[in-house]
Structures are given as C-alpha cells and as structure tokens.
Short mmCIF file of C-alpha atoms and ligand atoms in Angstrom, two decimals:
data_model
loop_
_atom_site.label_atom_id
_atom_site.label_comp_id
_atom_site.label_asym_id
_atom_site.label_seq_id
_atom_site.Cartn_x
_atom_site.Cartn_y
_atom_site.Cartn_z
CA MET A 1 31.14 -20.09 72.55
CA THR A 2 29.22 -17.32 74.35
CA LYS A 3 26.44 -15.29 72.79
CA VAL A 4 28.54 -12.10 73.02
CA SER A 5 31.51 -13.59 71.21
CA ASN A 6 29.11 -14.96 68.58
CA GLU A 7 27.66 -11.49 68.03
CA MET A 8 31.15 -10.05 67.81
CA LYS A 9 32.08 -12.63 65.23
CA GLU A 10 28.91 -11.82 63.26
CA GLU A 11 29.64 -8.08 63.35
CA GLY A 12 33.23 -8.69 62.21
CA ARG A 13 31.93 -10.61 59.26
CA PHE A 14 29.39 -7.87 58.41
CA ARG A 15 32.15 -5.20 58.60
CA PHE A 16 34.41 -7.28 56.42
CA ILE A 17 31.72 -7.64 53.77
CA ALA A 18 30.70 -3.98 54.06
CA ASP A 19 34.29 -2.78 53.66
CA ALA A 20 34.92 -5.05 50.71
CA MET A 21 31.89 -3.67 48.81
CA PRO A 22 32.56 -1.16 46.01
CA HIS A 23 29.66 0.92 47.37
CA LYS A 24 29.67 3.40 50.19
CA MET A 25 27.45 2.33 53.03
CA TRP A 26 26.20 3.49 56.41
CA THR A 27 23.75 2.55 59.07
CA SER A 28 21.92 4.66 61.62
CA GLY A 29 19.54 4.27 64.49
CA PRO A 30 15.77 4.89 64.16
CA ASP A 31 16.40 8.63 64.78
CA GLY A 32 18.51 8.77 61.60
CA ARG A 33 21.75 9.54 63.38
CA ALA A 34 24.58 7.56 61.72
CA ASN A 35 26.30 4.97 63.87
CA TYR A 36 28.42 3.24 61.20
CA TYR A 37 30.16 4.06 57.87
CA ASN A 38 32.05 1.51 55.80
CA LYS A 39 35.63 1.95 54.58
CA GLY A 40 34.39 3.36 51.27
CA TRP A 41 33.13 6.50 53.04
CA TYR A 42 36.37 6.97 55.01
CA ASP A 43 38.41 6.63 51.82
CA TYR A 44 36.15 8.99 49.87
CA THR A 45 36.10 11.76 52.50
CA GLY A 46 39.49 11.31 54.17
CA ALA A 47 37.76 11.45 57.58
CA ARG A 48 39.23 9.37 60.35
CA THR A 49 36.49 9.06 62.93
CA LEU A 50 32.77 8.41 62.99
CA GLU A 51 32.14 11.86 64.55
CA GLU A 52 34.17 13.58 61.84
CA LEU A 53 32.43 11.66 59.09
CA ARG A 54 28.94 12.47 60.40
CA ILE A 55 29.67 16.19 59.87
CA ARG A 56 31.78 15.76 56.76
CA ILE A 57 29.07 13.85 54.86
CA TRP A 58 26.71 16.85 55.02
CA GLU A 59 29.58 19.21 54.10
CA ILE A 60 30.51 17.34 50.93
CA LEU A 61 26.94 16.92 49.78
CA HIS A 62 26.31 19.32 46.83
CA PRO A 63 24.37 22.42 48.04
CA ASP A 64 21.47 21.71 45.63
CA GLU A 65 20.97 18.17 46.93
CA ARG A 66 21.73 19.18 50.48
CA LYS A 67 18.71 21.49 50.50
CA ILE A 68 16.52 18.60 49.36
CA ALA A 69 18.06 16.13 51.83
CA GLU A 70 17.62 18.51 54.77
CA LEU A 71 13.95 18.71 53.93
CA GLU A 72 13.24 15.14 52.92
CA TRP A 73 15.39 13.10 55.34
CA PRO A 74 13.46 14.13 58.50
CA LYS A 75 10.19 13.40 56.67
CA SER A 76 11.36 9.91 55.74
CA ILE A 77 12.57 9.25 59.28
CA ALA A 78 9.15 10.22 60.58
CA ALA A 79 7.28 8.14 57.98
CA GLY A 80 9.69 5.20 57.84
CA ASN A 81 9.85 5.29 54.03
CA ASP A 82 12.46 4.05 51.55
CA ILE A 83 14.46 6.71 49.80
CA GLU A 84 16.06 6.57 46.38
CA ILE A 85 17.73 9.74 45.18
CA GLU A 86 20.63 10.89 42.99
CA GLN A 87 23.13 13.06 44.86
CA ARG A 88 26.53 14.61 44.24
CA PHE A 89 29.25 14.16 46.86
CA MET A 90 32.55 16.02 46.67
CA ARG A 91 35.60 13.85 46.25
CA LEU A 92 38.90 14.62 48.02
CA ASP A 93 40.17 16.44 44.89
CA GLY A 94 37.15 18.80 45.06
CA GLU A 95 35.16 17.28 42.18
CA TYR A 96 31.50 16.42 42.74
CA LEU A 97 30.62 12.89 41.64
CA TRP A 98 27.07 11.66 41.10
CA HIS A 99 25.85 8.87 43.39
CA LEU A 100 22.67 6.87 43.62
CA THR A 101 21.66 6.90 47.29
CA ARG A 102 19.27 4.26 48.57
CA VAL A 103 18.09 4.23 52.18
CA CYS A 104 15.95 1.42 53.59
CA PRO A 105 14.46 1.13 57.04
CA GLN A 106 14.72 -2.18 58.91
CA LYS A 107 11.53 -2.68 60.88
CA ASP A 108 10.46 -4.92 63.76
CA GLU A 109 7.39 -7.09 63.72
CA ASN A 110 5.26 -4.07 64.74
CA GLY A 111 6.50 -2.06 61.78
CA LYS A 112 8.64 0.15 63.97
CA VAL A 113 11.95 1.27 62.45
CA ILE A 114 14.89 -0.26 64.34
CA MET A 115 17.64 0.88 62.00
CA TRP A 116 18.34 2.56 58.67
CA VAL A 117 20.75 1.14 56.06
CA GLY A 118 22.02 3.46 53.39
CA THR A 119 24.12 2.72 50.27
CA CYS A 120 25.64 5.19 47.85
CA THR A 121 26.71 3.89 44.42
CA ASN A 122 28.99 5.96 42.22
CA ILE A 123 27.00 6.45 38.96
CA HIS A 124 29.01 9.40 37.72
CA GLU A 125 30.30 7.83 34.50
CA GLN A 126 26.92 6.41 33.50
CA LYS A 127 25.23 9.72 34.24
CA LYS A 128 27.78 11.65 32.18
CA ALA A 129 27.48 9.17 29.32
CA LEU A 130 23.69 9.48 29.46
CA GLU A 131 23.89 13.27 29.48
CA ALA A 132 26.28 13.22 26.53
CA LEU A 133 23.90 10.91 24.73
CA LYS A 134 21.00 13.23 25.51
CA ILE A 135 22.94 16.21 24.20
CA SER A 136 23.98 14.41 21.05
CA GLU A 137 20.41 13.22 20.60
CA GLN A 138 19.20 16.80 21.02
CA HIS A 139 21.77 17.94 18.47
CA PHE A 140 20.69 15.23 16.06
CA LYS A 141 17.02 16.15 16.52
CA ALA A 142 17.70 19.87 16.06
CA LEU A 143 19.72 19.08 12.97
CA SER A 144 17.22 16.65 11.58
CA ASN A 145 14.18 18.85 12.25
CA ASN A 146 15.52 22.10 10.89
CA ASN A 147 16.02 21.27 7.26
CA SER A 148 14.10 20.23 4.21
CA LEU A 149 15.29 16.62 4.36
CA ILE A 150 12.80 14.08 5.61
CA ILE A 151 14.66 11.69 7.92
CA TRP A 152 13.39 8.27 8.93
CA GLN A 153 14.64 5.20 10.68
CA VAL A 154 13.43 1.61 10.69
CA ASN A 155 14.52 -1.12 13.04
CA GLU A 156 15.84 -4.56 12.16
CA ASN A 157 12.24 -5.74 11.59
CA GLY A 158 11.48 -2.93 9.16
CA ILE A 159 9.25 -1.07 11.62
CA ILE A 160 9.50 2.73 11.50
CA THR A 161 10.98 3.92 14.80
CA TYR A 162 11.74 7.55 14.02
CA VAL A 163 10.56 10.28 11.67
CA ASN A 164 11.59 13.92 11.94
CA ASP A 165 9.32 16.97 12.06
CA THR A 166 9.86 17.64 8.33
CA TRP A 167 8.14 14.32 7.64
CA LYS A 168 5.22 15.23 9.91
CA ASN A 169 4.84 18.62 8.24
CA PHE A 170 5.05 17.05 4.79
CA THR A 171 2.65 14.16 5.29
CA GLU A 172 0.63 14.97 8.39
CA LEU A 173 1.32 11.33 9.42
CA ASP A 174 2.69 10.67 12.88
CA LEU A 175 4.74 7.85 14.30
CA ASP A 176 2.45 4.96 15.16
CA ALA A 177 2.09 1.25 14.52
CA GLN A 178 0.28 1.89 11.22
CA LEU A 179 2.84 4.33 9.86
CA MET A 180 4.47 2.00 7.34
CA VAL A 181 1.07 1.03 5.90
CA GLN A 182 0.03 4.68 5.70
CA ALA A 183 3.36 5.65 4.15
CA LEU A 184 3.06 3.01 1.43
CA ASP A 185 -0.53 4.09 0.86
CA ALA A 186 0.79 7.57 0.05
CA VAL A 187 3.04 6.25 -2.73
CA TYR A 188 1.61 6.92 -6.20
CA PRO A 189 -0.22 3.70 -7.25
CA ASP A 190 1.85 3.27 -10.46
CA ASP A 191 5.12 3.48 -8.48
CA LEU A 192 4.04 1.34 -5.52
CA ARG A 193 5.00 -2.13 -6.77
CA GLY A 194 8.47 -1.03 -7.80
CA VAL A 195 9.05 0.72 -4.48
CA ILE A 196 7.94 -2.24 -2.37
CA GLU A 197 10.04 -4.70 -4.38
CA LYS A 198 13.11 -2.51 -4.23
CA LEU A 199 12.81 -1.80 -0.51
CA ARG A 200 12.27 -5.46 0.31
CA ASN A 201 15.20 -6.70 -1.80
CA ASP A 202 17.63 -4.07 -0.51
CA PHE A 203 16.49 -4.62 3.07
CA LEU A 204 17.07 -8.35 2.87
CA ALA A 205 20.44 -7.87 1.18
CA ARG A 206 21.38 -5.16 3.74
CA VAL A 207 22.62 -2.91 0.95
CA PRO A 208 22.21 0.88 0.60
CA MET A 209 18.82 1.83 -0.80
CA GLN A 210 17.90 4.42 -3.36
CA ALA A 211 14.44 4.97 -4.78
CA LYS A 212 12.60 7.63 -6.78
CA PHE A 213 8.83 7.74 -6.64
CA ARG A 214 5.81 9.98 -6.41
CA PHE A 215 4.48 10.54 -2.92
CA ARG A 216 1.25 12.16 -1.69
CA LYS A 217 1.86 15.31 0.26
CA MET A 218 -0.47 16.76 2.86
CA GLY A 219 -3.36 18.22 0.83
CA GLY A 220 -3.33 15.38 -1.70
CA GLN A 221 -0.75 16.60 -4.22
CA TYR A 222 1.72 13.99 -5.51
CA ARG A 223 5.39 15.08 -5.55
CA TRP A 224 8.48 13.33 -6.92
CA MET A 225 10.71 12.24 -4.04
CA LEU A 226 14.21 10.82 -3.89
CA SER A 227 15.02 8.56 -0.95
CA TYR A 228 18.41 7.25 0.18
CA ALA A 229 19.04 4.91 3.12
CA ASN A 230 21.97 3.07 4.63
CA PRO A 231 21.95 -0.01 6.87
CA ILE A 232 23.05 0.57 10.48
CA TYR A 233 24.97 -1.88 12.65
CA ASN A 234 25.04 -1.70 16.41
CA PRO A 235 27.15 -3.93 16.15
CA ASP A 236 24.52 -6.34 14.73
CA PHE A 237 22.20 -5.21 11.93
CA ALA A 238 19.81 -2.69 13.52
CA GLY A 239 17.77 -1.44 10.57
CA TYR A 240 18.16 1.52 8.22
CA ILE A 241 18.47 5.25 8.56
CA GLY A 242 17.29 7.15 5.53
CA SER A 243 16.41 10.48 4.04
CA MET A 244 13.82 11.60 1.53
CA ILE A 245 13.82 14.88 -0.38
CA ASP A 246 11.25 16.59 -2.57
CA ILE A 247 12.71 16.78 -6.08
CA ASP A 248 9.45 17.59 -7.83
CA ASP A 249 10.51 21.00 -9.12
CA GLN A 250 13.76 19.61 -10.52
CA GLU A 251 11.90 16.66 -12.06
CA ARG A 252 9.42 18.97 -13.77
CA ALA A 253 12.19 21.27 -14.97
CA GLN A 254 14.08 18.27 -16.35
CA LYS A 255 10.95 16.97 -18.04
CA ALA A 256 10.29 20.38 -19.57
CA THR A 257 13.92 20.54 -20.78
CA ARG A 258 13.64 17.04 -22.27
CA GLN A 259 10.41 18.04 -24.03
CA LEU A 260 12.02 21.20 -25.29
CA LEU A 261 15.02 19.26 -26.62
CA LYS A 262 12.65 16.79 -28.27
CA LYS A 263 10.71 19.66 -29.83
CA ARG A 264 13.96 21.24 -31.00
CA ASP A 265 15.05 17.97 -32.63
CA GLU A 266 11.63 17.57 -34.23
CA PHE A 267 11.80 21.13 -35.46
CA LEU A 268 15.27 20.60 -36.93
CA GLY A 269 13.95 17.49 -38.69
CA ILE A 270 10.96 19.33 -40.12
CA ALA A 271 13.00 22.42 -41.02
CA SER A 272 15.62 20.34 -42.86
CA HIS A 273 12.86 18.55 -44.74
CA GLU A 274 11.11 21.82 -45.58
CA LEU A 275 14.34 23.34 -46.85
CA LYS A 276 15.43 20.25 -48.73
CA THR A 277 12.21 19.89 -50.79
CA PRO A 278 12.42 23.22 -52.67
CA ILE A 279 16.19 22.87 -53.05
CA THR A 280 15.74 19.45 -54.68
CA SER A 281 13.13 20.68 -57.15
CA MET A 282 15.18 23.80 -57.84
CA LYS A 283 18.17 21.60 -58.56
CA ALA A 284 16.08 19.45 -60.93
CA SER A 285 14.79 22.54 -62.79
CA LEU A 286 18.32 23.90 -63.17
CA GLN A 287 19.65 20.55 -64.44
CA ILE A 288 16.92 20.39 -67.06
CA LEU A 289 17.62 24.00 -68.04
CA GLU A 290 21.29 23.16 -68.42
CA LYS A 291 20.48 20.28 -70.74
CA LEU A 292 17.93 22.33 -72.71
CA SER A 293 20.43 25.14 -73.24
CA GLN A 294 22.77 22.63 -74.91
CA VAL A 295 20.28 21.15 -77.35
CA GLU A 296 17.62 23.69 -78.19
CA LEU A 297 16.72 27.27 -77.47
CA ASP A 298 12.93 27.19 -77.09
CA PRO A 299 12.23 30.26 -74.92
CA ALA A 300 8.81 28.97 -73.88
CA LYS A 301 10.25 25.72 -72.51
CA ILE A 302 13.10 27.54 -70.79
CA ARG A 303 10.68 30.06 -69.19
CA LYS A 304 8.63 27.20 -67.81
CA PHE A 305 11.59 25.78 -65.90
CA ILE A 306 12.82 29.21 -64.80
CA SER A 307 9.36 29.86 -63.39
CA MET A 308 9.41 26.50 -61.58
CA ALA A 309 12.83 27.31 -60.08
CA ASN A 310 11.58 30.74 -59.04
CA LYS A 311 8.62 29.18 -57.27
CA GLN A 312 11.02 27.12 -55.20
CA VAL A 313 13.19 30.18 -54.46
CA LYS A 314 10.02 31.89 -53.23
CA LYS A 315 9.26 28.95 -50.95
CA LEU A 316 12.77 29.02 -49.54
CA THR A 317 12.59 32.76 -49.01
CA GLU A 318 9.31 32.34 -47.13
CA ILE A 319 10.79 29.73 -44.80
CA VAL A 320 13.86 31.85 -44.10
CA ASP A 321 11.63 34.92 -43.59
CA ASP A 322 9.53 33.00 -41.07
CA LEU A 323 12.63 31.95 -39.17
CA LEU A 324 13.94 35.52 -39.19
CA ASP A 325 10.55 36.78 -37.98
CA VAL A 326 10.64 34.40 -35.03
CA THR A 327 14.10 35.71 -34.10
CA ARG A 328 12.83 39.27 -34.43
CA ILE A 329 9.79 38.53 -32.22
CA GLN A 330 11.95 36.76 -29.63
CA SER A 331 14.35 39.66 -29.38
CA GLY A 332 11.53 42.26 -29.44
CA LYS A 333 12.87 43.74 -32.70
CA MET A 334 9.81 43.47 -34.92
CA GLN A 335 9.23 47.00 -36.23
CA LEU A 336 5.79 48.18 -37.36
CA ASN A 337 5.34 50.74 -40.05
CA LEU A 338 1.81 52.05 -39.38
CA ILE A 339 -0.28 53.77 -42.06
CA ASN A 340 -3.97 54.42 -42.77
CA TYR A 341 -5.32 52.23 -45.59
CA LEU A 342 -8.50 50.63 -46.88
CA PHE A 343 -8.55 47.12 -45.55
CA GLN A 344 -10.70 45.71 -48.42
CA ASP A 345 -8.03 46.65 -50.99
CA SER A 346 -5.42 44.85 -49.02
CA VAL A 347 -7.52 41.68 -48.80
CA LYS A 348 -8.09 41.77 -52.56
CA ASP A 349 -4.31 41.90 -53.13
CA CYS A 350 -3.80 38.95 -50.80
CA ILE A 351 -6.43 36.86 -52.60
CA SER A 352 -4.75 37.56 -55.94
CA GLU A 353 -1.42 36.53 -54.50
CA VAL A 354 -2.73 33.28 -53.07
CA MET A 355 -4.75 32.48 -56.22
CA GLN A 356 -1.49 32.27 -58.17
CA TYR A 357 -0.58 29.13 -56.32
CA THR A 358 -3.93 27.36 -56.11
CA ILE A 359 -5.99 25.77 -58.77
CA GLY A 360 -8.70 23.90 -56.95
CA HIS A 361 -10.07 26.60 -54.60
CA HIS A 362 -12.11 29.75 -54.90
CA PHE A 363 -12.80 32.50 -52.38
CA VAL A 364 -16.25 33.77 -51.51
CA ILE A 365 -16.43 37.14 -49.73
CA GLU A 366 -19.68 37.19 -47.75
CA LYS A 367 -19.43 40.47 -45.86
CA ASN A 368 -17.24 43.13 -47.29
CA GLU A 369 -17.54 46.41 -45.31
CA PRO A 370 -15.17 49.17 -46.38
CA ILE A 371 -13.04 49.97 -43.33
CA ILE A 372 -9.96 52.13 -42.92
CA VAL A 373 -7.37 50.76 -40.54
CA PHE A 374 -4.18 52.20 -39.12
CA ALA A 375 -1.76 49.31 -39.34
CA ASP A 376 1.40 47.90 -40.88
CA ARG A 377 -0.02 46.88 -44.23
CA THR A 378 2.78 44.48 -45.17
CA ARG A 379 2.69 42.69 -41.83
CA VAL A 380 -1.13 42.42 -41.72
CA GLU A 381 -1.09 41.11 -45.31
CA GLN A 382 1.40 38.50 -44.14
CA VAL A 383 -1.24 37.39 -41.60
CA ILE A 384 -4.05 37.37 -44.16
CA ILE A 385 -1.97 35.37 -46.66
CA ASN A 386 -1.06 32.89 -43.92
CA LEU A 387 -4.73 32.36 -42.99
CA LEU A 388 -5.83 32.06 -46.62
CA SER A 389 -2.97 29.63 -47.44
CA ASN A 390 -3.77 27.49 -44.39
CA ALA A 391 -7.46 27.43 -45.36
CA ILE A 392 -6.49 26.03 -48.76
CA LYS A 393 -3.73 23.74 -47.46
CA TYR A 394 -5.89 22.13 -44.78
CA SER A 395 -8.98 21.62 -46.97
CA PRO A 396 -7.51 19.57 -49.82
CA ASP A 397 -10.82 17.89 -50.69
CA LYS A 398 -12.94 21.05 -50.69
CA ASP A 399 -12.94 23.99 -53.04
CA MET A 400 -14.53 26.89 -51.19
CA VAL A 401 -13.09 29.31 -48.66
CA VAL A 402 -15.34 31.99 -47.17
CA ILE A 403 -14.08 35.44 -46.14
CA ASN A 404 -15.80 38.09 -44.00
CA ILE A 405 -14.73 41.66 -43.41
CA GLU A 406 -16.97 43.40 -40.91
CA LYS A 407 -17.21 45.93 -38.14
CA ASN A 408 -17.43 44.51 -34.65
CA GLY A 409 -17.93 47.40 -32.17
CA ASN A 410 -14.81 49.51 -32.42
CA ASP A 411 -12.90 46.76 -34.15
CA LEU A 412 -12.54 45.37 -37.62
CA LYS A 413 -13.06 41.63 -37.73
CA PHE A 414 -11.56 39.57 -40.51
CA SER A 415 -12.36 35.85 -40.72
CA VAL A 416 -11.53 32.96 -43.03
CA THR A 417 -13.63 29.81 -43.01
CA ASP A 418 -12.66 26.55 -44.64
CA PHE A 419 -14.47 23.21 -44.76
CA GLY A 420 -11.42 21.05 -44.40
CA ILE A 421 -9.89 18.68 -41.89
CA GLY A 422 -10.54 20.85 -38.83
CA ILE A 423 -8.61 20.73 -35.55
CA PRO A 424 -9.27 18.29 -32.67
CA GLN A 425 -10.67 19.93 -29.54
CA ASP A 426 -7.69 18.98 -27.33
CA LYS A 427 -5.18 20.61 -29.71
CA GLN A 428 -6.99 23.90 -30.20
CA SER A 429 -5.49 25.73 -27.23
CA PHE A 430 -1.93 25.22 -28.58
CA ILE A 431 -2.64 26.26 -32.14
CA PHE A 432 -0.98 29.70 -31.86
CA ASP A 433 2.11 28.30 -30.07
CA ARG A 434 5.54 28.36 -31.67
CA PHE A 435 6.41 25.18 -33.62
CA PHE A 436 3.01 23.65 -32.87
CA ARG A 437 1.58 21.44 -35.61
CA VAL A 438 -1.46 19.22 -35.16
CA HIS A 439 0.09 16.45 -37.24
CA GLU A 440 3.65 16.83 -36.04
CA SER A 441 5.47 14.45 -38.30
CA SER A 442 2.89 14.37 -41.05
CA GLN A 443 4.23 14.37 -44.55
CA ASN A 444 0.78 15.31 -45.91
CA PHE A 445 1.01 18.96 -44.98
CA SER A 446 4.29 20.76 -45.17
CA GLY A 447 5.07 23.62 -42.78
CA LEU A 448 7.14 24.60 -39.76
CA GLY A 449 4.37 25.47 -37.35
CA LEU A 450 5.44 29.11 -37.29
CA GLY A 451 2.85 30.90 -39.42
CA LEU A 452 0.11 31.19 -36.80
CA TYR A 453 2.59 32.05 -34.05
CA ILE A 454 3.98 34.93 -36.15
CA SER A 455 0.45 35.99 -37.15
CA ALA A 456 -0.69 36.12 -33.52
CA GLU A 457 2.36 38.18 -32.58
CA ILE A 458 1.75 40.65 -35.41
CA ILE A 459 -1.92 41.10 -34.43
CA ASN A 460 -1.06 41.40 -30.72
CA ARG A 461 1.45 44.13 -31.57
CA HIS A 462 -1.44 45.99 -33.23
CA LYS A 463 -3.47 45.56 -30.01
CA GLY A 464 -5.84 43.25 -31.86
CA LYS A 465 -6.98 39.73 -31.03
CA VAL A 466 -6.71 36.38 -32.80
CA GLY A 467 -8.89 33.34 -32.39
CA MET A 468 -10.36 30.27 -34.00
CA GLU A 469 -13.29 27.91 -33.92
CA SER A 470 -12.98 24.47 -35.40
CA GLU A 471 -14.56 21.07 -35.57
CA GLU A 472 -12.53 18.04 -36.59
CA GLY A 473 -13.54 16.83 -40.05
CA LYS A 474 -15.82 19.81 -40.66
CA GLY A 475 -13.57 22.82 -40.98
CA SER A 476 -12.20 25.84 -39.22
CA THR A 477 -12.68 29.57 -38.92
CA PHE A 478 -9.64 31.66 -38.12
CA TRP A 479 -10.17 35.33 -37.32
CA PHE A 480 -8.45 38.43 -36.06
CA THR A 481 -9.54 41.91 -35.03
CA LEU A 482 -7.85 45.27 -35.39
CA PRO A 483 -8.87 48.45 -33.61
CA ILE A 484 -10.51 50.97 -35.97
CA THR A 485 -9.05 54.44 -35.72
CA ASN A 486 -11.66 56.64 -37.49
P1 ADP B 1 2.22 25.36 -40.64
O1 ADP B 1 3.35 25.91 -41.36
O2 ADP B 1 2.48 24.02 -40.02
O3 ADP B 1 0.93 25.40 -41.43
P2 ADP B 1 0.92 27.28 -38.90
O4 ADP B 1 1.46 27.98 -37.73
O5 ADP B 1 0.34 28.12 -39.98
O6 ADP B 1 2.07 26.33 -39.43
O7 ADP B 1 -0.20 26.30 -38.39
C1 ADP B 1 0.07 25.49 -37.26
C2 ADP B 1 -0.73 24.20 -37.33
O8 ADP B 1 -2.12 24.51 -37.14
C3 ADP B 1 -0.64 23.47 -38.64
O9 ADP B 1 0.45 22.61 -38.68
C4 ADP B 1 -1.97 22.73 -38.68
O10 ADP B 1 -1.83 21.52 -37.97
C5 ADP B 1 -2.92 23.62 -37.90
N1 ADP B 1 -3.77 24.46 -38.79
C6 ADP B 1 -3.58 25.74 -39.16
N2 ADP B 1 -4.58 26.19 -39.92
C7 ADP B 1 -5.44 25.15 -40.07
C8 ADP B 1 -6.70 24.99 -40.75
N3 ADP B 1 -7.28 25.98 -41.46
N4 ADP B 1 -7.32 23.79 -40.65
C9 ADP B 1 -6.76 22.79 -39.93
N5 ADP B 1 -5.57 22.88 -39.28
C10 ADP B 1 -4.94 24.05 -39.34
#
C-alpha cells in the first residue's frame, strides 16, 4: 500500500473516532484558523460546511465569553499555551449551554506549534447542579447564621466540620483541629463526664442525641445549654448535625419557681403546725371545762382554764393578723394612722404586754431619752412587741434583754439586745425576708417567719430604717429608727 493511501486510512480512522466522541472537537493550523470540526459541532450548530461553522462558532459563543476569547485566543496563539476555560455556546433551540473548552498546541521538536486541538465538553448539568448546591448552601448558611441557635456538624469520625457564626460569637472558638478539645474544655467540670459518656454512647449507637449541660460562654460565664443532634446518612453514616441553645434564663426561672414552690410547701407545713398547736390546747382546755362544769363549780379552777383557752385564742389571732398584714402589705393596702406621741410611754406599754407572757426574763432600759414621734402608734408597738418577743424567744437560756431609746441625729433609734442564740453570718442578709427562718423546720422555736418582714415594712412606711447586728451563740441587737418631727 502507498504512503498516501496509508495516510488516508489513518485520517479516516481519526475522523471516525472524533465523530464517535460525545465531545465537540476541532483542529486548526498554527495560526489558529480552524481546519476541522467533528460531527458534534455540526450537529450542535446545524452548520453544513467548514466555512459556515468557522463563522457560526463565534456567533453562538455567549457575548461575555466571546469578549474574553477575542482577547485571549490571539495571545495563546502567539505564546503557544494551553487553554482551559468555561464557555457558553448557544444550542439550536437558542439556549446557552455551559462547556469546558480545552485547547492544546501540538509542537514539533523545536517547540514550534504545528497544530491546535480543541475539545468542548458539555458541563451544563454539572454546573447547574453545582450552582444550585451553592445557592442552597448559601441559604443554609444565611439561615443558620441569623438566629440564636448554635449549629454544628461532625463527620463520621466525630470531628467537627462546621459551626455557624452564632457558635463563634458565643464561644469565640473557631473551626480548627483542636475545636472538639476546646469545646469539651468549656463544659462545666461537674457536667463533663456525663456529657462525654452520653455523646460517645449515642454516637456509637447512631441514635439521636440530647444533652443538657453548663457551657462556658465568651467572657467566662457558664450558661445552661440544651443540645439536640441527629445522625446523617449520605447514604452511609456521615456524622451528626446538631443544634445547641442557651436555656439559662429558663433554667434559672424554673429553679426559682421550684424554690418558691418548696418554700410555699414549707410555709404551709409550718403554718398548719402553728395553727394546730393553739387549737389543740384550746380544745383540751374546753374539754376539761366541760367536765368541770358537770362535777363542781369552783370559779377559780374554771377561770384558770378559761384564761388558758384565751391565751390560745390570742395566739391564733396573732397568726391570722400576721397573715392578713402580709396580704395588706402585698396589695399596698396597709393604712397608717399617724399621731404625735411620747415614744417612751409606748415602749413601757409594750414591755408590760410582753411581761405577761414571760417568766424568766427581765428588761433593762439603758438609755431612755424622752422623744416625741409622729407615727402610727399601734403599728410601731406591733414592731416593738415583735422585737421584744423575739429577744425572749431566741434567748431561752438567758434572762436579760437590754433596751435603748436614744436620739441619733434627726432620728429616734430604738434597739433591743439579747444574749441568746444569735444568727449565723451567712443568714443575716435574709433575716427581714418574708417567710425566712434561720432554723426552717425547727420545732424548738415556733413562728412563721413573718414578724420581721412585717416590722421592716411598717418602719419603711414611716421612712425609718431597720437593721441588726448578731453573733452566733452570743446574741443579737435588732434596731429601728424613726424620723423625729419636732
Ligand atoms: P418568727 O415568727 O419565725 O420568729 P420573725 O420574722 O420574727 O419570725 O423572725 C425570723 C427569723 O429570724 C426567726 O425564725 C429566727 O430564726 C430569726 N430571729 C429573729 N429574731 C432573732 C433573735 N433575737 N435572735 C436570733 N434569731 C432571731
């Protein structure tokens, strides 16, 4: 066979292969002018001849890419460089489809270009899919970054691969190889073991995770967090995607509510006990009286039990009055009936009142300045009686209570000192709170924990001050001031 017919056979084979390829292809001489297009190009453009196709190719190239090609193609021809570029070519129906164009120069042994071979691969679908993915990723990021939820993702090996901006703003920690270690380091030490165990077990079992723990926020403050996560499959297990939200305020509110409910229950327990005791003794007195009235009529004996029953009625009345006072204070309905009176007289009356119910104590008045005050006498006496009664009640092993009435600048200062059990340092700041009792469930000292709260309210309404100093085991001084009007 001759050399010419061999070459023809070779070219036929090349054309066959080139036409069978799913890509569009062309060749050109060193000057860049096309001298061959495969069938793919003819089918795509509808052109029938080489001449037609040479013009058509530039016409169907998208104007944006055409501008670039017109600039870059001559440069590449001159330099003999490879080209790889994405371009849109218009299909017969008028739609532009994305193509990946690659052009390679074939060079002789001296490096001189002898021909150019170009291929164009339709990448439209991939490009669209990628764009859609990018858009959905952008949507996801916008969504995930613009809310208060922390969002995180770990891969199938448990390595954190994504955290949203909320996380970065919350923790100041950024995505890096050490992130998991740093994140666990931010878990409150007492919660850490539980969290690690739970995460590990759920991860290995590929089940949804849920955990509540304290986590260190930027600035060092620990906050209660709630984290949920679900396994993801792609289609094989590909890790977890999870969220974490700051529930600290809700946790605190819940805790406060629980404490309040506990306090309420405690109060109900104490109140029932306090009410039951006088009722029981009253009942006993009345039963005895009933029996006595059947057998004998000794007025002295009968008076004794009537007086005992009355004592209990007084106790009950006091408890109910305290409860009513609290309601009045809470609803802002405590009325004051202000008058001018000599404070000393009032204190004397209170001492006499309290002395009726104590046998073991005596009162010593150290300073006794005569001072006129403008106040609600009944209410202020209620405060004085409460302080004197407490002084006696909380110093069962001592017998002296010291009282001082003195001028302190423009105020009157009244103080009561006992030498009793005193109040521990850490409890002192709560002493004027509603329902507060140092020995909450103590049976030794009866009371509802309302007296000092009511007293403080009464004095505050008079624009006075209340206070105390105390040492555990040594005694306490409770005092209040009232502004002097004259
Ligand atoms: P209570 O009815 O319980 O006595 P208060 O409001 O008068 O209620 O007092 C509140 C609590 O303060 C008491 O339960 C007691 O623990 C403590 N307290 C009050 N006065 C004294 C005092 N003089 N010495 C020691 N503790 C006192």
